[in-house]
Coordinates of C-alpha atoms in Angstrom, one line a residue:
Chain A
M1 CA -22.4 -10.6 -21.4
E2 CA -22.7 -8.1 -24.3
S3 CA -26.3 -8.7 -24.8
R4 CA -26.9 -7.9 -21.1
I5 CA -25.1 -4.6 -21.2
G6 CA -27.4 -3.1 -23.7
R7 CA -30.2 -0.9 -22.4
E8 CA -33.2 -2.9 -21.2
A9 CA -36.2 -2.6 -19.0
P10 CA -35.0 -2.8 -15.4
E11 CA -36.3 -6.2 -14.3
G12 CA -35.1 -6.5 -10.7
S13 CA -33.6 -9.9 -10.3
R14 CA -31.9 -10.0 -13.7
K15 CA -30.4 -6.6 -13.3
F16 CA -29.1 -7.7 -9.9
L17 CA -27.5 -10.8 -11.4
V18 CA -25.8 -8.7 -14.0
G19 CA -24.5 -6.6 -11.2
I20 CA -23.1 -9.6 -9.5
G21 CA -21.5 -10.7 -12.7
R22 CA -19.9 -7.4 -13.2
G23 CA -18.7 -7.4 -9.6
A24 CA -17.2 -10.9 -10.1
A25 CA -15.5 -9.7 -13.3
G26 CA -14.1 -6.7 -11.5
A27 CA -12.8 -8.8 -8.6
L28 CA -11.0 -11.0 -11.2
L29 CA -9.7 -8.0 -13.2
F30 CA -8.4 -6.1 -10.2
G31 CA -7.5 -9.2 -8.0
L32 CA -5.6 -11.4 -10.4
P33 CA -2.3 -9.5 -10.2
M34 CA -2.3 -10.0 -6.5
L35 CA -3.7 -13.6 -6.7
M36 CA -0.7 -14.5 -8.8
T37 CA 2.0 -12.9 -6.6
M38 CA 4.1 -15.2 -4.5
E39 CA 4.8 -12.8 -1.7
L40 CA 1.1 -12.5 -1.0
W41 CA 0.6 -16.2 -0.6
Q42 CA 3.5 -16.2 1.8
L43 CA 2.0 -13.2 3.7
G44 CA -1.1 -15.4 4.1
F45 CA 0.8 -17.5 6.6
Y46 CA 3.4 -15.3 8.2
M47 CA 1.7 -12.0 8.4
E48 CA 1.1 -11.0 12.0
R49 CA -2.5 -11.9 12.8
S50 CA -3.4 -8.7 14.6
R51 CA -2.4 -6.7 11.5
L52 CA -4.3 -9.0 9.2
L53 CA -7.3 -8.5 11.4
L54 CA -6.9 -4.7 11.2
L55 CA -6.7 -4.9 7.4
V56 CA -9.8 -7.0 7.2
L57 CA -11.7 -4.7 9.5
V58 CA -10.5 -1.4 7.9
N59 CA -11.8 -2.8 4.6
I60 CA -15.4 -2.8 5.9
P61 CA -16.0 1.0 6.4
L62 CA -13.9 1.6 3.3
L63 CA -16.2 -0.6 1.2
I64 CA -19.3 1.0 2.6
A65 CA -18.1 4.5 1.8
L66 CA -17.0 3.3 -1.7
A67 CA -20.3 1.6 -2.2
H68 CA -22.1 4.7 -1.3
R69 CA -20.1 6.4 -4.1
V70 CA -20.2 3.8 -6.9
G71 CA -22.7 1.3 -5.8
F72 CA -23.9 -2.1 -7.1
E73 CA -27.2 -0.4 -7.6
K74 CA -27.5 3.3 -7.3
T75 CA -27.3 3.6 -3.6
Y76 CA -28.4 6.6 -1.6
T77 CA -29.1 5.2 1.9
L78 CA -26.6 3.8 4.3
A79 CA -28.4 0.5 4.5
Q80 CA -28.1 0.1 0.7
A81 CA -24.4 1.0 0.9
C82 CA -23.9 -1.6 3.6
R83 CA -25.7 -4.3 1.5
D84 CA -23.6 -3.5 -1.5
A85 CA -20.4 -3.5 0.6
A86 CA -21.3 -6.9 2.0
I87 CA -22.0 -8.3 -1.4
A88 CA -18.7 -7.0 -2.7
Y89 CA -16.7 -8.4 0.2
G90 CA -18.5 -11.7 -0.2
L91 CA -17.7 -11.7 -3.9
G92 CA -14.1 -10.9 -3.1
I93 CA -13.8 -13.8 -0.7
V94 CA -15.5 -16.3 -3.1
M95 CA -13.5 -15.2 -6.1
S96 CA -10.2 -15.2 -4.2
A97 CA -10.9 -18.7 -2.8
L98 CA -11.9 -20.1 -6.2
I99 CA -8.8 -18.6 -8.0
L100 CA -6.4 -19.7 -5.2
V101 CA -7.8 -23.3 -5.5
L102 CA -7.6 -23.1 -9.2
L103 CA -3.9 -22.0 -9.0
G104 CA -3.2 -24.9 -6.7
D105 CA -2.2 -22.5 -3.9
I106 CA -4.8 -23.8 -1.5
K107 CA -4.8 -27.5 -0.8
T108 CA -6.8 -29.5 1.7
S109 CA -3.7 -30.6 3.5
M110 CA -2.9 -27.0 4.6
P111 CA -3.7 -25.8 8.1
M112 CA -6.9 -23.7 8.3
S113 CA -5.0 -20.7 9.5
E114 CA -3.0 -20.6 6.3
I115 CA -6.0 -21.1 4.0
I116 CA -8.0 -18.4 5.7
G117 CA -5.0 -16.1 5.9
K118 CA -4.4 -16.4 2.1
I119 CA -8.0 -15.8 1.2
S120 CA -8.5 -12.9 3.5
I121 CA -5.6 -10.8 2.2
Q122 CA -6.7 -11.4 -1.3
A123 CA -10.3 -10.6 -0.6
V124 CA -9.5 -7.0 0.4
A125 CA -8.3 -6.0 -3.1
A126 CA -10.7 -8.3 -4.8
S127 CA -13.7 -6.7 -3.0
I128 CA -12.6 -3.2 -4.0
G129 CA -12.3 -4.6 -7.5
A130 CA -15.8 -6.0 -7.3
L131 CA -17.2 -2.6 -6.4
L132 CA -15.1 -0.8 -9.1
G133 CA -16.0 -3.5 -11.6
R134 CA -19.7 -2.8 -11.0
S135 CA -19.1 0.9 -11.6
Q136 CA -16.6 0.8 -14.4
L137 CA -18.1 -2.1 -16.4
A138 CA -21.5 -0.7 -16.1
D139 CA -23.5 1.0 -18.8
H140 CA -23.4 4.8 -18.3
T141 CA -25.9 5.7 -20.9
G142 CA -28.9 4.9 -18.7
S143 CA -30.8 7.7 -17.2
G144 CA -29.4 9.3 -14.1
G145 CA -25.8 9.0 -15.2
D146 CA -23.1 7.9 -12.7
Q147 CA -23.8 10.0 -9.7
D148 CA -21.0 12.4 -10.6
D149 CA -21.3 15.1 -8.0
D150 CA -19.3 17.5 -10.1
G151 CA -22.4 17.7 -12.3
G152 CA -24.5 19.2 -9.5
K153 CA -25.5 22.1 -11.8
G154 CA -24.7 24.7 -9.2
E155 CA -27.9 24.1 -7.2
D156 CA -27.8 24.5 -3.5
A157 CA -27.2 20.8 -3.1
V158 CA -23.6 21.4 -4.2
R159 CA -23.2 24.2 -1.6
D160 CA -24.5 22.0 1.2
R161 CA -22.1 19.2 0.4
M162 CA -19.1 21.5 0.0
S163 CA -16.8 20.2 2.8
G164 CA -18.2 16.7 2.3
N165 CA -17.0 16.8 -1.3
Y166 CA -13.6 17.8 -0.2
G167 CA -13.4 14.9 2.2
H168 CA -14.8 12.8 -0.6
E169 CA -11.9 13.7 -2.8
L170 CA -9.4 12.9 -0.2
F171 CA -11.1 9.6 0.5
L172 CA -11.1 8.6 -3.2
M173 CA -7.4 9.4 -3.3
A174 CA -6.8 7.1 -0.3
V175 CA -8.7 4.3 -2.0
G176 CA -6.8 4.8 -5.3
A177 CA -3.5 4.8 -3.4
L178 CA -4.5 1.8 -1.3
F179 CA -5.5 -0.2 -4.3
L180 CA -2.2 0.2 -6.1
N181 CA -0.2 -0.1 -2.9
L182 CA -1.8 -3.5 -2.0
N183 CA -0.7 -4.8 -5.4
I184 CA 2.9 -3.5 -5.1
A185 CA 3.8 -3.3 -1.4
P186 CA 4.2 -7.0 -0.8
T187 CA 6.8 -7.4 -3.5
E188 CA 10.5 -7.4 -2.4
E189 CA 11.3 -4.8 -5.1
I190 CA 9.9 -2.0 -3.0
I191 CA 12.5 -2.4 -0.3
L192 CA 15.2 -3.3 -2.7
I193 CA 14.5 -0.1 -4.6
S194 CA 14.6 1.9 -1.4
Y195 CA 18.0 0.4 -0.7
K196 CA 19.3 1.2 -4.1
M197 CA 18.1 4.8 -4.0
T198 CA 20.2 7.6 -2.5
A199 CA 18.6 10.5 -0.6
W200 CA 18.9 12.5 -3.8
H201 CA 16.9 10.0 -5.7
A202 CA 14.3 10.1 -3.0
L203 CA 14.0 13.9 -3.3
F204 CA 13.5 13.7 -7.0
A205 CA 11.0 10.9 -6.5
I206 CA 8.9 13.1 -4.2
V207 CA 8.9 16.0 -6.6
A208 CA 8.1 13.7 -9.5
S209 CA 5.3 12.0 -7.7
I210 CA 3.6 15.4 -6.9
A211 CA 4.2 16.7 -10.4
I212 CA 2.7 13.5 -12.0
M213 CA -0.2 13.6 -9.6
H214 CA -1.0 17.2 -10.4
A215 CA -0.5 16.7 -14.2
F216 CA -2.6 13.6 -14.2
V217 CA -5.6 15.4 -12.8
Y218 CA -5.2 18.9 -14.3
A219 CA -3.2 18.8 -17.4
V220 CA -4.1 15.6 -19.1
A221 CA -7.7 15.7 -20.2
F222 CA -9.1 12.4 -19.3
K223 CA -12.7 11.7 -18.6
G224 CA -13.9 13.6 -15.6
T225 CA -11.0 15.9 -15.6
H226 CA -11.1 18.5 -12.9
Q227 CA -11.0 22.1 -14.1
M228 CA -8.9 24.7 -12.6
S229 CA -10.7 27.9 -12.0
A230 CA -9.6 30.8 -14.2
A231 CA -9.9 33.3 -11.4
A232 CA -7.7 31.6 -8.7
P233 CA -3.9 31.3 -9.2
R234 CA -2.8 27.8 -10.1
W235 CA -0.9 27.1 -6.9
H236 CA -4.2 27.3 -5.0
V237 CA -5.3 24.0 -6.5
L238 CA -1.8 22.5 -5.8
V239 CA -2.0 23.4 -2.1
R240 CA -5.7 22.5 -1.7
F241 CA -5.8 19.2 -3.6
T242 CA -2.5 17.8 -4.8
L243 CA -0.4 18.2 -1.7
P244 CA -3.0 16.8 0.7
G245 CA -3.4 14.0 -1.9
Y246 CA 0.3 13.3 -1.7
V247 CA 0.2 13.2 2.1
V248 CA -2.7 10.8 1.9
A249 CA -0.8 8.6 -0.5
M250 CA 2.2 8.7 1.7
A251 CA 0.2 7.8 4.8
V252 CA -1.5 4.9 3.0
S253 CA 1.9 3.7 1.8
F254 CA 3.3 3.8 5.3
F255 CA 0.2 2.0 6.6
V256 CA 0.4 -0.8 4.0
L257 CA 4.1 -1.3 4.5
W258 CA 3.6 -1.5 8.2
L259 CA 0.7 -4.0 7.7
F260 CA 3.0 -6.3 5.7
G261 CA 5.8 -6.0 8.2
R262 CA 8.1 -4.3 5.8
L263 CA 9.0 -1.5 8.3
D264 CA 9.8 -3.7 11.3
G265 CA 13.2 -3.0 12.9
K266 CA 14.1 -0.3 10.5
A267 CA 15.4 3.2 11.1
V268 CA 13.1 6.1 10.5
S269 CA 15.1 7.2 7.4
Q270 CA 14.6 3.7 5.9
M271 CA 10.9 3.8 6.7
V272 CA 10.5 7.1 5.0
M273 CA 12.5 5.9 2.0
S274 CA 10.3 2.8 1.5
S275 CA 7.2 5.0 1.9
I276 CA 8.4 7.4 -0.8
V277 CA 9.1 4.5 -3.2
L278 CA 5.6 3.1 -2.6
S279 CA 4.0 6.6 -2.8
F280 CA 5.1 6.9 -6.3
P281 CA 2.6 4.4 -7.6
G282 CA 0.3 5.4 -4.8
A283 CA 0.2 9.0 -6.0
I284 CA -0.7 7.9 -9.5
G285 CA -3.4 5.6 -8.1
A286 CA -4.7 8.5 -6.0
A287 CA -4.8 10.8 -9.0
A288 CA -6.4 8.2 -11.2
A289 CA -9.1 7.5 -8.6
R290 CA -10.1 11.2 -8.7
L291 CA -10.5 11.0 -12.4
I292 CA -12.1 7.6 -12.8
L293 CA -14.4 7.2 -9.8
Chain B
M1 CA -15.7 18.1 -21.4
P2 CA -15.5 20.9 -18.8
S3 CA -18.1 20.4 -16.2
P4 CA -20.0 23.6 -15.3
S5 CA -19.0 23.5 -11.7
S6 CA -16.0 21.4 -10.8
I7 CA -14.9 21.1 -7.2
E8 CA -12.0 23.4 -7.9
D9 CA -14.2 26.2 -9.0
R10 CA -16.1 26.6 -5.8
E11 CA -15.1 29.0 -3.1
A12 CA -12.6 27.1 -1.0
H13 CA -13.8 26.1 2.5
W14 CA -11.3 27.1 5.2
V15 CA -10.9 23.4 6.0
E16 CA -9.4 22.9 2.5
W17 CA -6.8 25.6 3.1
A18 CA -6.0 24.2 6.6
T19 CA -5.5 20.7 5.2
G20 CA -3.5 22.1 2.3
C21 CA -1.2 24.1 4.6
V22 CA -0.6 21.1 7.0
S23 CA 0.1 18.9 4.0
A24 CA 2.6 21.4 2.5
L25 CA 4.3 21.6 5.9
L26 CA 4.5 17.8 6.1
V27 CA 5.9 17.4 2.6
L28 CA 8.4 20.3 3.1
S29 CA 9.6 18.9 6.4
M30 CA 10.0 15.4 4.8
I31 CA 12.0 17.0 2.0
G32 CA 14.1 18.9 4.5
F33 CA 14.8 15.7 6.5
I34 CA 15.9 13.8 3.4
F35 CA 17.9 16.8 2.1
F36 CA 19.7 16.8 5.5
E37 CA 20.4 13.1 5.1
A38 CA 21.6 13.6 1.5
V39 CA 24.0 16.4 2.5
T40 CA 25.4 14.6 5.6
D41 CA 25.7 11.2 4.0
G42 CA 29.4 10.3 4.4
H43 CA 29.2 7.3 2.0
K44 CA 30.5 5.0 4.6
P45 CA 30.5 1.2 3.9
P46 CA 28.1 -0.9 5.9
D47 CA 29.2 -1.3 9.5
L48 CA 27.9 -4.5 11.0
G49 CA 27.8 -5.4 14.7
I50 CA 26.5 -8.6 16.2
V51 CA 25.2 -9.1 19.8
I52 CA 24.1 -12.4 21.1
T53 CA 20.7 -12.0 22.8
S54 CA 19.9 -15.5 24.1
R55 CA 21.4 -19.0 24.0
N56 CA 19.6 -22.1 25.1
P57 CA 19.5 -25.8 24.4
V58 CA 16.6 -27.0 22.2
A59 CA 15.6 -30.5 21.0
G60 CA 18.5 -32.0 19.0
G61 CA 20.8 -29.0 19.4
Y62 CA 21.6 -25.6 20.7
R63 CA 20.0 -22.3 19.7
V64 CA 21.8 -19.0 19.7
T65 CA 19.7 -15.9 18.9
F66 CA 21.5 -12.7 17.9
D67 CA 20.9 -9.2 16.7
I68 CA 22.8 -7.8 13.8
A69 CA 22.9 -4.0 13.5
N70 CA 24.1 -1.8 10.7
R71 CA 25.3 1.5 12.0
S72 CA 26.2 2.9 8.6
T73 CA 23.9 4.8 6.2
A74 CA 24.5 2.1 3.5
T75 CA 22.5 -1.0 3.3
A76 CA 24.2 -4.4 3.1
A77 CA 22.6 -7.2 1.1
G78 CA 23.3 -11.0 1.2
V79 CA 25.0 -10.7 4.6
V80 CA 26.5 -14.1 5.5
V81 CA 26.9 -14.6 9.3
R82 CA 29.0 -17.5 10.5
G83 CA 28.6 -19.0 13.9
E84 CA 31.4 -21.1 15.3
I85 CA 31.9 -23.2 18.5
L86 CA 35.5 -22.7 19.4
N87 CA 37.7 -25.3 20.9
G88 CA 40.9 -23.5 22.0
G89 CA 40.8 -21.1 19.0
N90 CA 39.9 -23.7 16.4
P91 CA 36.3 -24.0 15.1
L92 CA 34.7 -27.2 16.3
E93 CA 31.4 -26.7 14.5
T94 CA 30.5 -24.1 11.9
T95 CA 27.1 -22.9 10.8
D96 CA 26.2 -20.2 8.3
V97 CA 23.1 -18.0 8.0
T98 CA 22.4 -15.5 5.3
F99 CA 20.4 -12.3 5.7
D100 CA 18.8 -10.9 2.5
Y101 CA 19.3 -7.4 3.8
V102 CA 20.6 -5.6 6.8
P103 CA 19.2 -2.1 6.1
A104 CA 21.1 1.1 6.9
E105 CA 20.9 2.2 10.6
S106 CA 18.6 -0.8 11.3
K107 CA 18.6 -4.1 13.1
S108 CA 17.7 -7.6 12.1
T109 CA 17.4 -10.7 14.2
G110 CA 18.7 -14.2 13.4
V111 CA 19.2 -17.6 14.9
I112 CA 22.0 -20.1 14.6
L113 CA 21.3 -23.7 15.4
F114 CA 24.3 -25.8 16.5
S115 CA 24.0 -29.6 16.7
Q116 CA 25.7 -29.7 20.1
D117 CA 25.7 -27.8 23.3
P118 CA 28.9 -25.8 23.4
G119 CA 29.1 -26.1 27.2
D120 CA 31.9 -23.9 28.5
R121 CA 33.5 -23.6 25.1
G122 CA 33.4 -20.2 23.4
I123 CA 30.9 -19.2 20.7
R124 CA 32.0 -16.8 17.9
I125 CA 29.4 -15.1 15.6
R126 CA 30.6 -12.7 12.9
A127 CA 29.6 -11.4 9.5
T128 CA 31.8 -12.8 6.9
A129 CA 30.5 -11.3 3.6
Y130 CA 28.0 -9.0 2.1
T131 CA 27.1 -7.3 -1.2
D132 CA 25.7 -4.0 -2.3
P133 CA 22.0 -4.2 -2.9

């Protein structure tokens, strides 16, 4: 692998194969924690099929939008983004199936519904991993950089895409939250923690989530750190970016918990509590996505 | 590496402020809701009530479906529910089922399978034990 990462003349097919390899590696890297979680195997057969269908369908536009951002190749057109999304989803399915077979979790004696169910849940996170793997494991020294729209150099292109960029930020936060949530939501610990916490714990958890999210992006100088403007007061950025980000993380948490049937038959206060618990990692995922992607 | 023009530096679009204000409102109302719960929480122990929703014979036995509701604000874990067919006050057949959780102010559904049709004998279903989560 190392020899391939080095700069080289772009020969079409070889470059594409390297991309596939990175995607597969990303699917493994990001998918393995879920592939080795018992609750997800079980969800494969007891999850309500209409919700599973929704999850599998929602993943398609999500992958296309994400592909447009990070891409297997540097994509600019919708068709290219669709192609890359399809490749990532395909890789996710293949890698999930292979690993589940390797782990002895899929056997030929099982009903088709169980096999497909198990693979399709895993394929969602693995396909996001495949796209991210392509982007994060890739060589950024090549010309063109990594499409970082923050580096638009103040030309009119930046101005044109202004509101688009804002939606983009929120979208990235949703993807980051979704990714961490998919890993954590199926475990029983999330509901157990929400039962152990009192309302006071929950209040502190909200404040802590927002504070960590804000600090992650603005205080800690990671790669791609967002800069606060010197002119505007600090709370402007909190209201414009961090709070909407937290609401996005909250909404994604709620959606994922509902998908996995963790909210069924519960009172509103219990639903909110579980969502707050899951939003804690979700908020960190959202903040990380803003920095990394 | 400060980038020359990060997204935060630009003049904010009104949509950003609108989204920000709606979000702030949502977060504050959620905090308010939980604060209200925190203040009004009476620390009552779990309060479990059971209602039989259906009973019908099945192959090799008799099925009784019931709802178990927890009216308190405290969650009960490891709730053991015992179903009995009563013969003049004495249990004729006893079957247990355990719920991992019965969350606060929420409802779960369970089923008890007896090996025989109780006929006109009485059925008693009650929670016998629980732990704190």
